[in-house]
Coordinates of C-alpha atoms in Angstrom, one line a residue:
X980 CA -20.6 -44.2 -0.4
X981 CA -17.1 -42.5 -0.5
X982 CA -15.1 -40.2 1.8
X983 CA -13.1 -37.2 0.9
X984 CA -10.4 -35.6 3.1
X985 CA -10.4 -32.0 1.7
X986 CA -6.8 -30.9 1.8
X987 CA -6.3 -27.1 1.3
X988 CA -3.1 -25.4 0.3
X989 CA -0.7 -24.2 2.9
X990 CA -2.0 -21.3 4.9
X991 CA -5.7 -21.9 4.1
X992 CA -8.5 -22.9 6.4
X993 CA -8.4 -26.0 8.5
X994 CA -9.1 -29.3 6.8
X995 CA -12.6 -30.8 7.3
X996 CA -13.3 -34.5 6.7
X997 CA -16.5 -35.0 4.8
X998 CA -18.3 -38.3 4.1
X999 CA -20.8 -38.2 1.2
X1000 CA -23.6 -40.2 -0.2
X1001 CA -23.3 -41.2 -3.9
X1002 CA -25.6 -38.3 -4.8
X1003 CA -23.1 -35.9 -3.3
X1004 CA -25.0 -35.0 -0.1
X1005 CA -23.0 -34.9 3.1
X1006 CA -23.6 -37.6 5.7
X1007 CA -20.9 -36.6 8.3
X1008 CA -18.7 -33.6 8.5
X1009 CA -15.9 -33.9 11.0
X1010 CA -13.3 -31.4 12.1
X1011 CA -9.7 -32.8 12.2
X1012 CA -7.7 -32.8 15.4
X1013 CA -4.0 -33.7 15.6
X1014 CA -2.9 -35.6 18.8
X1015 CA 0.8 -35.4 19.4
X1016 CA 2.3 -37.6 22.1
X1017 CA 5.3 -40.0 22.3
X1018 CA 3.3 -42.4 24.4
X1019 CA 1.3 -45.0 22.4
X1020 CA -1.1 -45.5 25.3
X1021 CA -2.0 -41.8 25.4
X1022 CA -2.4 -41.7 21.6
X1023 CA -4.8 -44.7 21.7
X1024 CA -6.8 -43.5 24.7
X1025 CA -7.1 -40.0 23.3
X1026 CA -8.2 -41.2 19.9
X1027 CA -10.8 -43.6 21.4
X1028 CA -12.3 -40.7 23.4
X1029 CA -12.5 -38.3 20.5
X1030 CA -13.2 -40.4 17.4
X1031 CA -16.9 -40.3 17.8
X1032 CA -17.0 -36.6 17.1
X1033 CA -13.7 -35.8 15.4
X1034 CA -11.3 -37.1 12.8
X1035 CA -8.2 -37.7 15.0
X1036 CA -4.8 -38.1 13.5
X1037 CA -2.0 -39.2 15.8
X1038 CA 1.7 -38.4 15.7
X1039 CA 4.4 -39.5 18.0
X1040 CA 6.8 -36.5 17.6
X1041 CA 7.1 -32.8 16.7
X1042 CA 8.8 -33.7 13.5
X1043 CA 5.9 -35.9 12.4
X1044 CA 3.5 -33.1 13.3
X1045 CA 5.3 -30.6 11.0
X1046 CA 5.5 -33.1 8.2
X1047 CA 1.7 -33.6 8.4
X1048 CA 1.0 -29.8 8.6
X1049 CA 2.5 -29.6 5.1
X1050 CA -0.3 -31.7 3.9
X1051 CA -3.3 -30.4 5.9
X1052 CA -4.3 -28.0 8.6
X1053 CA -6.1 -29.3 11.7
X1054 CA -8.8 -27.3 13.6
X1055 CA -6.9 -28.0 16.9
X1056 CA -3.7 -29.6 18.1
X1057 CA -3.4 -31.6 21.3
X1058 CA 0.3 -31.5 22.2
X1059 CA 2.2 -33.4 24.8
X1060 CA 4.6 -31.2 26.8
X1061 CA 7.3 -33.8 27.6
X1062 CA 8.6 -35.4 24.4
X1063 CA 12.2 -36.4 23.5
X1064 CA 14.2 -34.5 20.8
X1065 CA 11.6 -31.7 20.4
X1066 CA 9.5 -31.0 23.5
X1067 CA 6.1 -29.3 23.4
X1068 CA 7.5 -25.8 24.2
X1069 CA 9.8 -26.0 21.2
X1070 CA 7.0 -27.2 19.0
X1071 CA 4.6 -24.4 19.9
X1072 CA 7.3 -21.8 19.4
X1073 CA 7.7 -23.1 15.9
X1074 CA 4.0 -23.1 15.3
X1075 CA 3.4 -19.6 16.6
X1076 CA 6.4 -18.3 14.6
X1077 CA 4.9 -19.5 11.3
X1078 CA 2.1 -17.4 9.7
X1079 CA 0.6 -20.6 8.3
X1080 CA 0.0 -22.2 11.7
X1081 CA -0.1 -19.4 14.3
X1082 CA -3.9 -19.3 14.4
X1083 CA -4.3 -23.1 15.2
X1084 CA -5.3 -23.5 18.9
X1085 CA -2.9 -25.7 20.9
X1086 CA -4.0 -27.5 24.1
X1087 CA -1.1 -28.9 26.1
X1088 CA -1.2 -32.4 27.6
X1089 CA 0.8 -32.9 30.8
X1090 CA 1.1 -35.4 33.5
X1091 CA 2.2 -33.0 36.2
X1092 CA 0.6 -30.1 37.9
X1093 CA 3.4 -27.6 37.4
X1094 CA 2.4 -23.9 37.6
X1095 CA 5.7 -22.8 36.1
X1096 CA 5.2 -25.0 33.1
X1097 CA 1.6 -23.8 32.7
X1098 CA 2.7 -20.1 32.8
X1099 CA 5.4 -20.8 30.2
X1100 CA 3.0 -22.6 28.0
X1101 CA 0.4 -19.8 28.1
X1102 CA 3.1 -17.2 27.4
X1103 CA 4.1 -19.2 24.3
X1104 CA 0.5 -19.2 23.0
X1105 CA -1.2 -22.4 24.4
X1106 CA -4.9 -21.9 25.0
X1107 CA -5.3 -24.6 27.7
X1108 CA -3.7 -27.4 29.7
X1109 CA -5.3 -30.9 30.1
X1110 CA -4.0 -33.3 32.8
X1111 CA -3.1 -36.9 32.0
X1112 CA -4.6 -39.5 32.4
X1113 CA -7.5 -38.1 30.4
X1114 CA -10.9 -37.5 31.8
X1115 CA -13.1 -38.2 28.8
X1116 CA -15.8 -35.7 29.9
X1117 CA -13.2 -32.9 30.7
X1118 CA -11.2 -33.4 27.6
X1119 CA -14.3 -33.3 25.3
X1120 CA -15.7 -30.2 27.0
X1121 CA -12.3 -28.4 26.8
X1122 CA -12.0 -29.2 23.1
X1123 CA -15.7 -28.1 22.4
X1124 CA -15.1 -24.8 24.1
X1125 CA -11.9 -24.0 22.3
X1126 CA -13.2 -25.1 18.9
X1127 CA -16.2 -22.8 19.4
X1128 CA -13.8 -19.9 20.3
X1129 CA -11.5 -20.7 17.4
X1130 CA -14.5 -20.6 15.0
X1131 CA -15.6 -17.3 16.4
X1132 CA -12.1 -15.9 16.0
X1133 CA -12.0 -17.1 12.4
X1134 CA -15.4 -15.6 11.7
X1135 CA -14.1 -12.3 13.2
X1136 CA -11.0 -12.3 11.1
X1137 CA -13.1 -13.0 8.0
X1138 CA -15.5 -10.2 9.0
X1139 CA -12.5 -7.8 9.5
X1140 CA -11.1 -8.9 6.1
X1141 CA -14.4 -8.3 4.4
X1142 CA -14.8 -4.9 6.2
X1143 CA -11.3 -3.9 5.1
X1144 CA -12.2 -4.7 1.5
X1145 CA -15.4 -2.6 1.7
X1146 CA -13.5 0.3 3.3
X1147 CA -10.7 0.0 0.7
X1148 CA -13.2 0.0 -2.1
X1149 CA -14.9 3.1 -0.6
X1150 CA -11.5 4.8 -0.3
X1151 CA -10.7 3.9 -3.9
X1152 CA -14.0 5.2 -5.1
X1153 CA -13.5 8.5 -3.2
X1154 CA -10.0 8.9 -4.6
X1155 CA -11.2 8.2 -8.1
X1156 CA -13.9 10.8 -7.7
X1157 CA -11.3 13.3 -6.3
X1158 CA -8.9 12.6 -9.2
X1159 CA -11.8 13.0 -11.7
X1160 CA -12.7 16.3 -10.3
X1161 CA -9.1 17.5 -10.4
X1162 CA -8.9 16.3 -14.0
X1163 CA -12.0 18.2 -15.0
X1164 CA -10.8 21.3 -13.2
X1165 CA -7.5 21.1 -15.0
X1166 CA -9.1 20.5 -18.4
X1167 CA -11.4 23.5 -17.8
X1168 CA -8.4 25.7 -17.2
X1169 CA -6.7 24.3 -20.3
X1170 CA -9.8 24.8 -22.5
X1171 CA -9.8 28.4 -21.5
X1172 CA -6.2 28.8 -22.6
X1173 CA -6.4 27.1 -26.0
X1174 CA -2.8 27.9 -26.8
X1175 CA -1.6 25.3 -24.3
X1176 CA -3.4 22.2 -25.4
X1177 CA -2.0 19.0 -23.8
X1178 CA 0.3 21.1 -21.5
X1179 CA -1.2 19.6 -18.3
X1180 CA -0.9 16.0 -19.3
X1181 CA 2.6 16.5 -20.7
X1182 CA 3.9 18.3 -17.6
X1183 CA 2.5 15.6 -15.4
X1184 CA 4.4 13.0 -17.5
X1185 CA 7.5 15.1 -17.3
X1186 CA 7.3 15.4 -13.6
X1187 CA 6.9 11.6 -13.3
X1188 CA 10.0 11.1 -15.5
X1189 CA 12.0 13.6 -13.4
X1190 CA 10.9 11.7 -10.3
X1191 CA 12.2 8.5 -11.8
X1192 CA 15.4 10.2 -12.9
X1193 CA 16.1 11.6 -9.4
X1194 CA 15.6 8.2 -7.9
X1195 CA 17.9 6.6 -10.5
X1196 CA 20.7 9.1 -9.9
X1197 CA 20.2 9.5 -6.1
X1198 CA 19.3 13.2 -6.2
X1199 CA 17.3 14.4 -3.2
X1200 CA 16.7 10.8 -2.2
X1201 CA 15.8 11.6 1.4
X1202 CA 13.4 14.3 0.4
X1203 CA 11.7 12.1 -2.2
X1204 CA 11.3 9.3 0.3
X1205 CA 9.1 11.5 2.3
X1206 CA 6.6 12.0 -0.5
X1207 CA 3.7 9.8 -1.6
X1208 CA 4.9 9.8 -5.2
X1209 CA 1.6 8.7 -6.8
X1210 CA -0.3 11.4 -4.8
X1211 CA 2.2 14.1 -5.7
X1212 CA 2.1 13.2 -9.4
X1213 CA -1.7 13.1 -9.3
X1214 CA -1.8 16.6 -7.8
X1215 CA 0.5 18.4 -10.2
X1216 CA -2.2 19.1 -12.8
X1217 CA -3.4 21.8 -10.4
X1218 CA -0.3 23.8 -10.9
X1219 CA -2.0 26.3 -13.2
X1220 CA -5.5 26.1 -11.8
X1221 CA -5.4 29.8 -10.9
X1222 CA -5.4 30.7 -14.6
X1223 CA -9.2 30.2 -14.4
X1224 CA -9.3 33.7 -12.7
X1225 CA -7.2 35.5 -15.4
X1226 CA -9.1 37.6 -17.9
X1227 CA -9.4 36.1 -21.3
X1228 CA -7.9 39.3 -22.9
X1229 CA -4.7 38.5 -21.1
X1230 CA -4.8 34.7 -21.2
X1231 CA -5.6 34.6 -24.9
X1232 CA -3.6 37.5 -26.1
X1233 CA -1.9 36.5 -29.4
X1234 CA 1.2 38.6 -28.7
X1235 CA 3.7 39.3 -25.9
X1236 CA 2.2 40.6 -22.7
X1237 CA 2.9 44.2 -21.5
X1238 CA 4.6 44.6 -18.1
X1239 CA 1.2 45.4 -16.6
X1240 CA -0.5 42.4 -18.2
X1241 CA 2.4 40.2 -17.1
X1242 CA 1.9 41.4 -13.5
X1243 CA -1.7 40.4 -13.8
X1244 CA -0.8 37.0 -15.2
X1245 CA 1.6 36.4 -12.3
X1246 CA -1.4 36.5 -10.0
X1247 CA -2.5 33.0 -11.2
X1248 CA -0.3 31.5 -8.6
X1249 CA -2.1 33.4 -5.8
X1250 CA -5.5 32.6 -7.2
X1251 CA -4.5 29.0 -7.4
X1252 CA -3.4 29.0 -3.8
X1253 CA -6.8 30.5 -2.8
X1254 CA -8.6 27.7 -4.6
X1255 CA -6.6 25.1 -2.8
X1256 CA -7.1 26.8 0.6
X1257 CA -10.8 27.0 0.0
X1258 CA -10.9 23.2 -0.7
X1259 CA -8.7 22.5 2.4
X1260 CA -11.2 24.1 4.7
X1261 CA -13.8 21.5 3.5
X1262 CA -11.7 18.4 3.9
X1263 CA -9.5 16.6 6.4
X1264 CA -7.4 14.9 3.8
X1265 CA -4.8 17.7 3.2
X1266 CA -1.7 15.8 1.9
X1267 CA -2.9 15.9 -1.7
X1268 CA -3.7 19.6 -1.5
X1269 CA -0.4 20.4 0.2
X1270 CA 1.4 18.8 -2.7
X1271 CA -0.7 20.8 -5.1
X1272 CA 0.1 24.0 -3.2
X1273 CA 3.8 23.3 -3.6
X1274 CA 3.4 23.0 -7.3
X1275 CA 1.2 26.1 -7.6
X1276 CA 3.3 28.4 -5.5
X1277 CA 6.7 27.0 -6.4
X1278 CA 6.8 26.5 -10.2
X1279 CA 7.5 30.1 -11.0
X1280 CA 10.0 30.7 -8.3
X1281 CA 13.7 30.9 -9.4
X1282 CA 16.8 29.5 -7.8
X1283 CA 18.3 33.0 -7.6
X1284 CA 15.3 34.5 -5.9
X1285 CA 14.1 36.5 -9.0
X1286 CA 10.9 34.5 -9.5
X1287 CA 7.4 35.0 -8.2
X1288 CA 5.1 35.1 -6.2
X1289 CA 7.3 35.2 -3.1
X1290 CA 10.8 35.7 -4.4
X1291 CA 12.0 32.5 -2.8
X1292 CA 15.5 31.2 -3.5
X1293 CA 17.5 27.9 -3.4
X1294 CA 16.1 25.1 -1.4
X1295 CA 13.6 27.4 0.3
X1296 CA 11.5 26.8 -2.9
X1297 CA 9.5 23.6 -2.4
X1298 CA 11.1 20.6 -4.1
X1299 CA 7.9 19.9 -6.1
X1300 CA 7.9 23.5 -7.3
X1301 CA 11.5 23.2 -8.5
X1302 CA 10.7 20.0 -10.4
X1303 CA 7.7 21.5 -12.0
X1304 CA 9.7 24.6 -13.0
X1305 CA 11.8 22.5 -15.3
X1306 CA 8.8 20.5 -16.6
X1307 CA 6.8 23.7 -17.2
X1308 CA 9.5 25.7 -19.0
X1309 CA 10.6 22.7 -21.1
X1310 CA 7.0 22.3 -22.4
X1311 CA 6.6 26.1 -23.0
X1312 CA 9.8 26.1 -25.0
X1313 CA 9.1 23.2 -27.3
X1314 CA 5.5 24.1 -28.0
X1315 CA 4.3 26.9 -30.3
X1316 CA 2.6 29.9 -28.7
X1317 CA 0.8 32.8 -30.4
X1318 CA 3.7 35.0 -29.5
X1319 CA 6.5 32.6 -30.4
X1320 CA 7.4 29.6 -32.5
X1321 CA 8.3 26.3 -31.0
X1322 CA 12.0 25.7 -30.2
X1323 CA 13.7 22.4 -31.0
X1324 CA 14.3 20.0 -28.3
X1325 CA 18.0 20.6 -28.5
X1326 CA 17.5 24.4 -28.1
X1327 CA 15.2 23.9 -25.1
X1328 CA 17.9 21.7 -23.5
X1329 CA 20.5 24.4 -24.1
X1330 CA 18.3 27.1 -22.6
X1331 CA 17.5 25.1 -19.5
X1332 CA 21.2 24.1 -19.1
X1333 CA 22.3 27.7 -19.3
X1334 CA 19.8 28.6 -16.6
X1335 CA 21.3 26.1 -14.1
X1336 CA 21.9 27.8 -10.8
X1337 CA 20.0 31.0 -11.8
X1338 CA 16.5 29.9 -12.8
X1339 CA 16.7 26.2 -12.0
X1340 CA 18.0 24.0 -9.2
X1341 CA 21.4 22.9 -10.5
X1342 CA 21.1 19.4 -9.1
X1343 CA 17.8 19.0 -11.0
X1344 CA 19.3 20.3 -14.2
X1345 CA 22.0 17.7 -13.9
X1346 CA 19.3 15.0 -13.8
X1347 CA 17.5 16.7 -16.7
X1348 CA 20.7 16.7 -18.7
X1349 CA 21.2 13.0 -18.2
X1350 CA 17.6 12.0 -19.2
X1351 CA 16.3 14.8 -21.4
X1352 CA 15.7 12.4 -24.3
X1353 CA 13.0 10.7 -22.2
X1354 CA 11.2 14.0 -22.0
X1355 CA 11.5 14.4 -25.7
X1356 CA 9.9 11.0 -26.3
X1357 CA 7.0 12.1 -24.0
X1358 CA 6.6 15.3 -26.0
X1359 CA 6.5 13.5 -29.3
X1360 CA 4.0 11.0 -28.0
X1361 CA 1.7 13.6 -26.5
X1362 CA 1.8 16.6 -28.8

């Protein structure tokens, strides 16, 4: 026969003493109680009372208690109030201030019936007071009651933890489904306009790069901090979703659009907004769709107010729209279209730089100028 004291790592479950047969089956399983008192008589009496049902480890000071806690966690602590150097109140303050120990129930041991001390002890987190000298029956019953309560609390914490995992998995599953639907919708739009293959993925990567650049150079830092960046970047593929409502004769025209055709093409922003509004009516989770709306309605607006659909200017244009404006135009410039050949990266940078303060937000163009080679690398890797 052998005995194993199972010692978990710091912050894990309380230690349980198990005694085994040679075949590995458990003979006795005892919960561990720490008894802390500077009086040897109290330590001896307490241990004698409890040893039949518990593994009792005795310590004569708060320092010895904390040294032992580094090795194992008890199920319960019996703690003397009046001790030299570090009294019981100081000890429990340290216990409750440490995430590793805060859930261990503490019963104070006291030789005086002092209401003020009891109130202070309860306010610091003690679960009970037991008077000395010990009454074996009362001490045992109090410990049984609090161990049962501690077990129920632990089971409840575990239940809540398991429930949170289930909920988080469900949320993750719903988000993945939502992102998959968005991806399919975006790909459907892109497949209709076969002249812009890869545009949606590239612009998403450009937007991500511009976000990173803005953070790096401290541009619109306050505004950026208010966004859920991952959610915003996930939503930007919807910026052209309204093109699904544009006639193929216009969308696929292999030459420059007439003024009338261009007016029709401009309506894709309105159509896109209508799609998003329709979805918003069927869901309570609107942040993602609000971001998408900013991309849809803002990416063709111009800093000088000469864009569409609303002729907004300056910072009245949503920040996400101003970011997408640069990403969208950069991609359109460097990619070949039926009505134009692809510009070089250098020429695209020149065109965007020249439009600083007219078409584009000047602060964002400054970011673009500092990091345009990153966009070029994205374009090369995703063309």
